[in-house]
mmCIF file with all atom_site columns, C-alpha atoms in Angstrom:
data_model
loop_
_atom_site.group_PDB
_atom_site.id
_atom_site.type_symbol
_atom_site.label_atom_id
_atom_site.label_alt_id
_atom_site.label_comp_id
_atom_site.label_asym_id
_atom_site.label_entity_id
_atom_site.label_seq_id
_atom_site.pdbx_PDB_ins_code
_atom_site.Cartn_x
_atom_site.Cartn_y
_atom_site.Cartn_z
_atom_site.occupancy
_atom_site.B_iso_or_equiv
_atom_site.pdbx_formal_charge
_atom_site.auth_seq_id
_atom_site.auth_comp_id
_atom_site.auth_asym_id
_atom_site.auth_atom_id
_atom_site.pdbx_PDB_model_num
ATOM 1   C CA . UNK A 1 1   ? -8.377  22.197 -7.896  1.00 60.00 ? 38  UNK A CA 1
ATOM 2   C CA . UNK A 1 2   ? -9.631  20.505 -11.436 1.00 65.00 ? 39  UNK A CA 1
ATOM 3   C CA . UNK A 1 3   ? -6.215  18.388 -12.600 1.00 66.00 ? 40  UNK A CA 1
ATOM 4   C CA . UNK A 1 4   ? -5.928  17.241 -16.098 1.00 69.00 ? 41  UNK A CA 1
ATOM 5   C CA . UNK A 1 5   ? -8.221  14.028 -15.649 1.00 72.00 ? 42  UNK A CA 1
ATOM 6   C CA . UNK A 1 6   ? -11.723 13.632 -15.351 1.00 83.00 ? 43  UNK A CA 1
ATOM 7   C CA . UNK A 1 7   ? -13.054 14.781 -12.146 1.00 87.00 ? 44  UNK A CA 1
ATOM 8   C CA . UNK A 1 8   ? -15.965 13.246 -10.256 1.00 94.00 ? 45  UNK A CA 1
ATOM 9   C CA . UNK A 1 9   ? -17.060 15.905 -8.101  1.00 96.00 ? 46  UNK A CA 1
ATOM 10  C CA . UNK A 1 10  ? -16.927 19.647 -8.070  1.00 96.00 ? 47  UNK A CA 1
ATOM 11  C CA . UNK A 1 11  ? -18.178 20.691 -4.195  1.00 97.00 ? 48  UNK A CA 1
ATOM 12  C CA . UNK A 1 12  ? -18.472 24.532 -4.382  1.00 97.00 ? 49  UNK A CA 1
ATOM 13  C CA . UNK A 1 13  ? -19.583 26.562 -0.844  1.00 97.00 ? 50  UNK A CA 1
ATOM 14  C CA . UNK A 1 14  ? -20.444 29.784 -1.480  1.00 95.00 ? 51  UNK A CA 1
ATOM 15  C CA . UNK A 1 15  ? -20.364 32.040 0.314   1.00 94.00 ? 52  UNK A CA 1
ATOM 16  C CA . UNK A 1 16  ? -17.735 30.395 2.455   1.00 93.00 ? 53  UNK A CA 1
ATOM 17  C CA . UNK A 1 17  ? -17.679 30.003 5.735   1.00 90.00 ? 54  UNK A CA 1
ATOM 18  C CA . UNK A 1 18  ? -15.791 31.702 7.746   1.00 90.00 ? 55  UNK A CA 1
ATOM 19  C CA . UNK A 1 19  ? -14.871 34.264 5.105   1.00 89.00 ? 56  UNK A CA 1
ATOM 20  C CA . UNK A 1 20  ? -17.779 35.090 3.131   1.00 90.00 ? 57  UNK A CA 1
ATOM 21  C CA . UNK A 1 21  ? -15.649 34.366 -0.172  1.00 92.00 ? 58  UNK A CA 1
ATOM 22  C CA . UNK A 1 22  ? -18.099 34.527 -3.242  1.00 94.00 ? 59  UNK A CA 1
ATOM 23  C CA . UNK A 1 23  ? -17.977 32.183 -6.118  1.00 95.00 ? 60  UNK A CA 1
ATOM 24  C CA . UNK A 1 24  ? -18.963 32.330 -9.644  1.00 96.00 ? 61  UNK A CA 1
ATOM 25  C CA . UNK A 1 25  ? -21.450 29.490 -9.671  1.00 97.00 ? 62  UNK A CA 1
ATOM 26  C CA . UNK A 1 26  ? -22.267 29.357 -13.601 1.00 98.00 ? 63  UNK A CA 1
ATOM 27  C CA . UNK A 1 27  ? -18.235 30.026 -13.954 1.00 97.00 ? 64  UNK A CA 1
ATOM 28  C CA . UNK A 1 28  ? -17.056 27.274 -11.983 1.00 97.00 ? 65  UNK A CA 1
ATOM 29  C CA . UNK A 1 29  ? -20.316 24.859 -13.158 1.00 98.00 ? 66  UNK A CA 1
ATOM 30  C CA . UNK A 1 30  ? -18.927 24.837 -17.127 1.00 97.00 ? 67  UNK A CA 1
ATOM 31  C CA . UNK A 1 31  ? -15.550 24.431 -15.759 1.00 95.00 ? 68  UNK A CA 1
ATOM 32  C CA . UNK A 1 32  ? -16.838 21.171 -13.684 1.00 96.00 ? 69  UNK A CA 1
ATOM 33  C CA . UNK A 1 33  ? -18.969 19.954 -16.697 1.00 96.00 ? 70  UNK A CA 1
ATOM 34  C CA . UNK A 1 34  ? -15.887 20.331 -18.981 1.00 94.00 ? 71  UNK A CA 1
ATOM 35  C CA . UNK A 1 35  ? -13.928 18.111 -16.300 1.00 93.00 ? 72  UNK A CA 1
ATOM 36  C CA . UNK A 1 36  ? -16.731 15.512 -16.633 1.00 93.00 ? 73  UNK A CA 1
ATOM 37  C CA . UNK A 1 37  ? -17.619 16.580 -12.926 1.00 95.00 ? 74  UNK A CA 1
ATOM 38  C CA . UNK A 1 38  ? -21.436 16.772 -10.956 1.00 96.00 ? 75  UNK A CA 1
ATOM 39  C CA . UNK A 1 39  ? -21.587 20.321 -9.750  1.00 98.00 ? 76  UNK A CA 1
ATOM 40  C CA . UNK A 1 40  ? -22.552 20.441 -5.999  1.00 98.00 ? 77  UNK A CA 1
ATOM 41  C CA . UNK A 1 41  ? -23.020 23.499 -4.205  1.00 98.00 ? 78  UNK A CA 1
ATOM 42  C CA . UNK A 1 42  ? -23.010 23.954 -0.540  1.00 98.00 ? 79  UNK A CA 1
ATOM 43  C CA . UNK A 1 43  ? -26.107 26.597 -0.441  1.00 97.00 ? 80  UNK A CA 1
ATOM 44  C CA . UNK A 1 44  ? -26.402 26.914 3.492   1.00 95.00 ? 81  UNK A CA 1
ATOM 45  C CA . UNK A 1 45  ? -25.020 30.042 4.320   1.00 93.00 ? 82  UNK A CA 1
ATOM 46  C CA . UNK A 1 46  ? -27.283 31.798 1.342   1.00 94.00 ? 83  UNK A CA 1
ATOM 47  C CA . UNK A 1 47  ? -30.296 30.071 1.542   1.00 95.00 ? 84  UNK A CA 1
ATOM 48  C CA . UNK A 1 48  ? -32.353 29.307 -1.169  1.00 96.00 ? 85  UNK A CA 1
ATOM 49  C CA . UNK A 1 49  ? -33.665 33.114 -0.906  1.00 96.00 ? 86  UNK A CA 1
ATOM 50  C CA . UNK A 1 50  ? -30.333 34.663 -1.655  1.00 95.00 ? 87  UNK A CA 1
ATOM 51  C CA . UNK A 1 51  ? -29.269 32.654 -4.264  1.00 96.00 ? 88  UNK A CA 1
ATOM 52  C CA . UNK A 1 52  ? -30.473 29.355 -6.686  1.00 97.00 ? 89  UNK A CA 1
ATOM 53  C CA . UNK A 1 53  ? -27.466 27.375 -7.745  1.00 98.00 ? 90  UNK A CA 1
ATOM 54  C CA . UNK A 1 54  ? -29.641 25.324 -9.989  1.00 98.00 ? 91  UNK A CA 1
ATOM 55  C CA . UNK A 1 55  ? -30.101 28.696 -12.318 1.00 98.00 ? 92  UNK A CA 1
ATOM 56  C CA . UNK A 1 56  ? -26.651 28.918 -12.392 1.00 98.00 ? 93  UNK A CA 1
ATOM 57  C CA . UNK A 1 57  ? -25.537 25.297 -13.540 1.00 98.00 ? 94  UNK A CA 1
ATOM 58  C CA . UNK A 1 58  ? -25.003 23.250 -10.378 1.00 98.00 ? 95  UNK A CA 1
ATOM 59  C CA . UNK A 1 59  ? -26.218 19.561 -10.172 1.00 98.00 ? 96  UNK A CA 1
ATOM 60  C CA . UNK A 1 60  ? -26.922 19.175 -6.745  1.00 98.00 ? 97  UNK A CA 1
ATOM 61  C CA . UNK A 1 61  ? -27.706 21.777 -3.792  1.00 98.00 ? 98  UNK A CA 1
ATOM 62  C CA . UNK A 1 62  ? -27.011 21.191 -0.290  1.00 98.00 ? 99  UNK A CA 1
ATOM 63  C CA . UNK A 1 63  ? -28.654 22.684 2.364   1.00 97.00 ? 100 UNK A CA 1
ATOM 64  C CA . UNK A 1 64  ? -27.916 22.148 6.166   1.00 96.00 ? 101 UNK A CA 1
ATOM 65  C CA . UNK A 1 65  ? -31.803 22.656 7.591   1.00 95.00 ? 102 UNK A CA 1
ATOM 66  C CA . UNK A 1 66  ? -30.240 23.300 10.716  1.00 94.00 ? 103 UNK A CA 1
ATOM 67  C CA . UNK A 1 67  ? -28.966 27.012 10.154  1.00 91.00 ? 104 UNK A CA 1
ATOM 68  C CA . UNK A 1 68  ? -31.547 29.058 8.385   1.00 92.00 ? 105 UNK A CA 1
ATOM 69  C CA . UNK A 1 69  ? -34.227 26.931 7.049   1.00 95.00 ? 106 UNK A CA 1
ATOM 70  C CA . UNK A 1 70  ? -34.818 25.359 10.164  1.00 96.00 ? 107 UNK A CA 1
ATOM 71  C CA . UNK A 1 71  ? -34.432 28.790 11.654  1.00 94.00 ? 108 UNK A CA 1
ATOM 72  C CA . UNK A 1 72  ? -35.086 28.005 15.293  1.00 94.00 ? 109 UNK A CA 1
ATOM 73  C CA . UNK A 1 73  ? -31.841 26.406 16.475  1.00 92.00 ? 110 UNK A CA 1
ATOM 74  C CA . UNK A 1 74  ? -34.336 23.301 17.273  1.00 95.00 ? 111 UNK A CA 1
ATOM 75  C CA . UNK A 1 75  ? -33.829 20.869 14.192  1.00 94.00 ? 112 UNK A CA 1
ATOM 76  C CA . UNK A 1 76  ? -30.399 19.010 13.096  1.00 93.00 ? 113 UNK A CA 1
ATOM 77  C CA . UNK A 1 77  ? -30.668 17.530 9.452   1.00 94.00 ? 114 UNK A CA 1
ATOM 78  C CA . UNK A 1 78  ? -29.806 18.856 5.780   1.00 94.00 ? 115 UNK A CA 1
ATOM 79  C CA . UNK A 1 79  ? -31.671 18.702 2.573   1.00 94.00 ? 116 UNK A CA 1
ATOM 80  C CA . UNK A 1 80  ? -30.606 17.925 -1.180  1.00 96.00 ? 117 UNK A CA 1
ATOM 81  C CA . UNK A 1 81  ? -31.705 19.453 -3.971  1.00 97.00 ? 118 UNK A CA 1
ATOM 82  C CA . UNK A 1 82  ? -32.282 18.139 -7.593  1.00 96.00 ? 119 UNK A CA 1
ATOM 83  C CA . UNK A 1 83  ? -32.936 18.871 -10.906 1.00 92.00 ? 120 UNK A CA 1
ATOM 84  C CA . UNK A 1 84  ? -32.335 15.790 -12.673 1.00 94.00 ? 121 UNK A CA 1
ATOM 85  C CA . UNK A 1 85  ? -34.403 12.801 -12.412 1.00 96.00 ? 122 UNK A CA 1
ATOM 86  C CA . UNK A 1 86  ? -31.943 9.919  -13.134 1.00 96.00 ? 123 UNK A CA 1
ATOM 87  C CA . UNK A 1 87  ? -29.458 11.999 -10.143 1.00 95.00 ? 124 UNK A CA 1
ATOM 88  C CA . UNK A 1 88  ? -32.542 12.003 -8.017  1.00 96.00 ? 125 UNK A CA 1
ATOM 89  C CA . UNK A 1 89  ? -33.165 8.282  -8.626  1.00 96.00 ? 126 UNK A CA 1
ATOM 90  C CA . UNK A 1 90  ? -29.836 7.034  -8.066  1.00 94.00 ? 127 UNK A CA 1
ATOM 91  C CA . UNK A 1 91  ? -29.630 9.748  -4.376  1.00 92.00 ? 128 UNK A CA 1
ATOM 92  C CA . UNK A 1 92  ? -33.261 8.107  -3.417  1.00 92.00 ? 129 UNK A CA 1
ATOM 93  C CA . UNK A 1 93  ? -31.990 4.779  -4.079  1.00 93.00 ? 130 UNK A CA 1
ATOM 94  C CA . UNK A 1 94  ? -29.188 5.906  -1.341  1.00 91.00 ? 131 UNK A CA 1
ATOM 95  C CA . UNK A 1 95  ? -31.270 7.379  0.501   1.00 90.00 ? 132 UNK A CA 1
ATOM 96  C CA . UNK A 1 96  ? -33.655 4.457  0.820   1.00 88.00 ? 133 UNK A CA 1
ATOM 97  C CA . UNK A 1 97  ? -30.676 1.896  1.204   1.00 92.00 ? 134 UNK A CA 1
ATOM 98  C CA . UNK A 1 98  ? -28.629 3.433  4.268   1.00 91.00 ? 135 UNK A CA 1
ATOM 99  C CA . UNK A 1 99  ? -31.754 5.279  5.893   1.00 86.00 ? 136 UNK A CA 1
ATOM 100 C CA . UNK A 1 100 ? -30.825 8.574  5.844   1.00 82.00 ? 137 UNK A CA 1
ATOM 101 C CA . UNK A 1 101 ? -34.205 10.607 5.974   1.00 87.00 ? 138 UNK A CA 1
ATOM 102 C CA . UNK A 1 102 ? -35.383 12.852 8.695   1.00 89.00 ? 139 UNK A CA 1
ATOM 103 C CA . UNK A 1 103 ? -37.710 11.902 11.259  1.00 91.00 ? 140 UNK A CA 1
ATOM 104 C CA . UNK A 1 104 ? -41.662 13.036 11.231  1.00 94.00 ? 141 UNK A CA 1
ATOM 105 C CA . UNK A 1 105 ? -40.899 15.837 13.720  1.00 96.00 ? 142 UNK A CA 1
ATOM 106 C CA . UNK A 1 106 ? -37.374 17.250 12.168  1.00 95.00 ? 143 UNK A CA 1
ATOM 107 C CA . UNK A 1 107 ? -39.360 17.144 8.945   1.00 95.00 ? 144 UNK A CA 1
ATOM 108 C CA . UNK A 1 108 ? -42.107 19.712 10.272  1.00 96.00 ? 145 UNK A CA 1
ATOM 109 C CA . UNK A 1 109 ? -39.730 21.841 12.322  1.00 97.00 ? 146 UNK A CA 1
ATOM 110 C CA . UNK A 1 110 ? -38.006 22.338 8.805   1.00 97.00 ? 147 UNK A CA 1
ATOM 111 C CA . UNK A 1 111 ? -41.163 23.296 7.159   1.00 97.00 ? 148 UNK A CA 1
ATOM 112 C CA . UNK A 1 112 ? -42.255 25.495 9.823   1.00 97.00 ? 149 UNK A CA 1
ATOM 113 C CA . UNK A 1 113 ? -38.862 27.306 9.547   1.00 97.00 ? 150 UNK A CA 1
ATOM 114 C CA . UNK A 1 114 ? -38.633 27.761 6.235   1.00 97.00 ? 151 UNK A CA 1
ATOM 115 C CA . UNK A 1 115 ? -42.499 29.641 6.181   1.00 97.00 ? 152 UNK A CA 1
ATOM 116 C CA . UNK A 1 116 ? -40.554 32.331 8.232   1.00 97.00 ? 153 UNK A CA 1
ATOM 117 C CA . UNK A 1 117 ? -37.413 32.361 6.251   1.00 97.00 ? 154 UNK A CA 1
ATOM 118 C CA . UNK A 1 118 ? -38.045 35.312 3.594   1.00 97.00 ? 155 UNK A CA 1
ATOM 119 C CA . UNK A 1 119 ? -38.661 37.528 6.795   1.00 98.00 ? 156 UNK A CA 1
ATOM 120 C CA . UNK A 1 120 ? -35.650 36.371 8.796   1.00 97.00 ? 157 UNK A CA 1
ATOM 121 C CA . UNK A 1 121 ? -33.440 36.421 6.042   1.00 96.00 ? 158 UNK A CA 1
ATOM 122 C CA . UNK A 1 122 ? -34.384 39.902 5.010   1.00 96.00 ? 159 UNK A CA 1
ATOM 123 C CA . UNK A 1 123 ? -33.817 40.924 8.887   1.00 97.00 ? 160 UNK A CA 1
ATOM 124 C CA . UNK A 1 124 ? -30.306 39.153 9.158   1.00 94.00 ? 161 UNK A CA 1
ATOM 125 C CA . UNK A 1 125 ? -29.695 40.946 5.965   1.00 94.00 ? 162 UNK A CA 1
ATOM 126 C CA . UNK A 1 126 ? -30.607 44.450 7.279   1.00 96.00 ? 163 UNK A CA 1
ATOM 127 C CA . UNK A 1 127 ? -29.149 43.696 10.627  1.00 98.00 ? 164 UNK A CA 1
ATOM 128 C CA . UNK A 1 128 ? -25.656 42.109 9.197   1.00 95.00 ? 165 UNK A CA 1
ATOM 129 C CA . UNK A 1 129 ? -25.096 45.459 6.751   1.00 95.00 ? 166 UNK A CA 1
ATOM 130 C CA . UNK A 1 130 ? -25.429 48.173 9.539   1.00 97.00 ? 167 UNK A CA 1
ATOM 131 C CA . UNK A 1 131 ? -23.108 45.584 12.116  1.00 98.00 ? 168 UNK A CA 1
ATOM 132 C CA . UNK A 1 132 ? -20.504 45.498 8.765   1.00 97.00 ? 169 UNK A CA 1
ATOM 133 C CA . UNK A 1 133 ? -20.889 48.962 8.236   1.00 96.00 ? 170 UNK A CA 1
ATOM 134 C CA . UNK A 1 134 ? -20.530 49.340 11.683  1.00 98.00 ? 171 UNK A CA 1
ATOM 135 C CA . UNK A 1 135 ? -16.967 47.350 12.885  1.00 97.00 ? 172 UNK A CA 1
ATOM 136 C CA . UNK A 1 136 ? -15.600 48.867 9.417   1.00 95.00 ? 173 UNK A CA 1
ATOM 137 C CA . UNK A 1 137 ? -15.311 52.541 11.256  1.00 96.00 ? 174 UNK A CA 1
ATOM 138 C CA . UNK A 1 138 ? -14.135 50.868 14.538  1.00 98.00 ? 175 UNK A CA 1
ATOM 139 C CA . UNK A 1 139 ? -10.394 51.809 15.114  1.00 98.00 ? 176 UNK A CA 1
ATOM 140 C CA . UNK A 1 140 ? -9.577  48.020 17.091  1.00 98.00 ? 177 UNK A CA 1
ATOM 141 C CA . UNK A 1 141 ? -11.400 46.278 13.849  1.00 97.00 ? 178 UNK A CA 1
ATOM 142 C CA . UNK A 1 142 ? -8.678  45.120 11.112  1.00 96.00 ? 179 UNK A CA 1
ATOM 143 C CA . UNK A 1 143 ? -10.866 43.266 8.590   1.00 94.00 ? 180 UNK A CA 1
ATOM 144 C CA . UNK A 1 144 ? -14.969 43.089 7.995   1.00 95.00 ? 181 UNK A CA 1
ATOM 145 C CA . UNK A 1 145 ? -15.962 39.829 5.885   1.00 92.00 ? 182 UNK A CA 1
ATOM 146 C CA . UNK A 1 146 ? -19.278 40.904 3.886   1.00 92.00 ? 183 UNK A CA 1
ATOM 147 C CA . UNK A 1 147 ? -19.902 40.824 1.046   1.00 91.00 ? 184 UNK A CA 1
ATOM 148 C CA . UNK A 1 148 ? -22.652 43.710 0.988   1.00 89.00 ? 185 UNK A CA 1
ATOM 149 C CA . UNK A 1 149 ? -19.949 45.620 1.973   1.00 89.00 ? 186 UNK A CA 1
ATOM 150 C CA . UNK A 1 150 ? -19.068 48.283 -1.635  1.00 87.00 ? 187 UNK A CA 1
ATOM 151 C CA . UNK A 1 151 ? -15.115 47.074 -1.373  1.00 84.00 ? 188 UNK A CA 1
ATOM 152 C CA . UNK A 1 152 ? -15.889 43.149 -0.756  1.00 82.00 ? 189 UNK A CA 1
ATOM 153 C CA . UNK A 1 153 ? -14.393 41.817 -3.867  1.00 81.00 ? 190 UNK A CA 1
ATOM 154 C CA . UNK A 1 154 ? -18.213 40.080 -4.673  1.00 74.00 ? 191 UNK A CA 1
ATOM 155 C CA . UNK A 1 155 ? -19.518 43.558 -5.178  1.00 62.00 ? 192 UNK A CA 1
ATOM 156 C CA . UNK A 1 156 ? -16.055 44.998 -6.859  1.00 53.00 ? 193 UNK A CA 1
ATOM 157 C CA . UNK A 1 157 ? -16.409 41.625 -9.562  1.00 51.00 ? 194 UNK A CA 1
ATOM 158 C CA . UNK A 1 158 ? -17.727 42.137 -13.080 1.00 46.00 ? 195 UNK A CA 1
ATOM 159 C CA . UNK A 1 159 ? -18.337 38.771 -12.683 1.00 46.00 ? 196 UNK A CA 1
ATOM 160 C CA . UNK A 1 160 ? -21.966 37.275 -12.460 1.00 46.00 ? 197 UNK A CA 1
ATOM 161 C CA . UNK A 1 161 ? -22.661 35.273 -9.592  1.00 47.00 ? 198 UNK A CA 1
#
């Protein structure tokens, strides 16, 4: 939660994970700028096919490569994603000091994934909406998380995303 003072960091995952909760990106990037805040947005569970942050005000993306750009359950590492140059400078100066790059091999397992991920994401997609629709008619199911579902509050909001 922003306080009063100036904030540092706003970390944003969306959609969350477990519950598929939906945040308003450009929403809750002006309300991090106005704190004096670097937007980050924890972009893993949409992929960079679903949804850009960057469009929508963030700072920073985060990506763990190991979920669906890496796509093959055979690659552990994460990615960050930039906009700004003097952001970029100051995370490659990190980057460069502490060592924290992939290896050759995770590197090309990544790129190979993410050639397939417009297909796999469009399959999960399919797959995940007739599984939600699904469990929401099954009489021992209580609750369905997804937000492709009409009465998730994400597709109920006014609210662009």
């Amino acid at each position: 939660m922003l306080g009063s003072g100036p904030a540092k960091v706003l970390w944003v995952e969306t959609p969350s994970n477990p519950l598929m909760k939906i945040s308003d990106i450009r929403a809750l990037a002006d309300l991090g700028h106005a704190a004096g805040a670097t937007v980050v947005v924890d972009n893993t569970f949409a992929s960079p096919y679903l949804q850009q942050p960057l469009t929508l005000g963030a700072d920073v993306v985060v990506h763990s490569t190991t979920k669906y750009l890496g796509g093959h359950s055979d690659v552990l590492g994460g990615a960050v994603v930039l906009d700004d140059d003097a952001l970029a400078e100051k995370v490659g100066f990190l980057q460069f000091a502490v060592g924290a790059v992939s290896g050759p091999m995770d590197a090309w397992l990544t790129t190979r994934g993410i050639k397939t991920l417009a297909v796999r994401v469009e399959r999960h997609s399919a797959n995940a909406e007739e599984i939600a629709a699904f469990l929401q008619q099954h009489p021992d199911v209580t609750a369905v998380h997804y937000p492709g579902l009409p009465e998730h509050p994400a597709t109920t909001s006014p609210r662009p995303r």
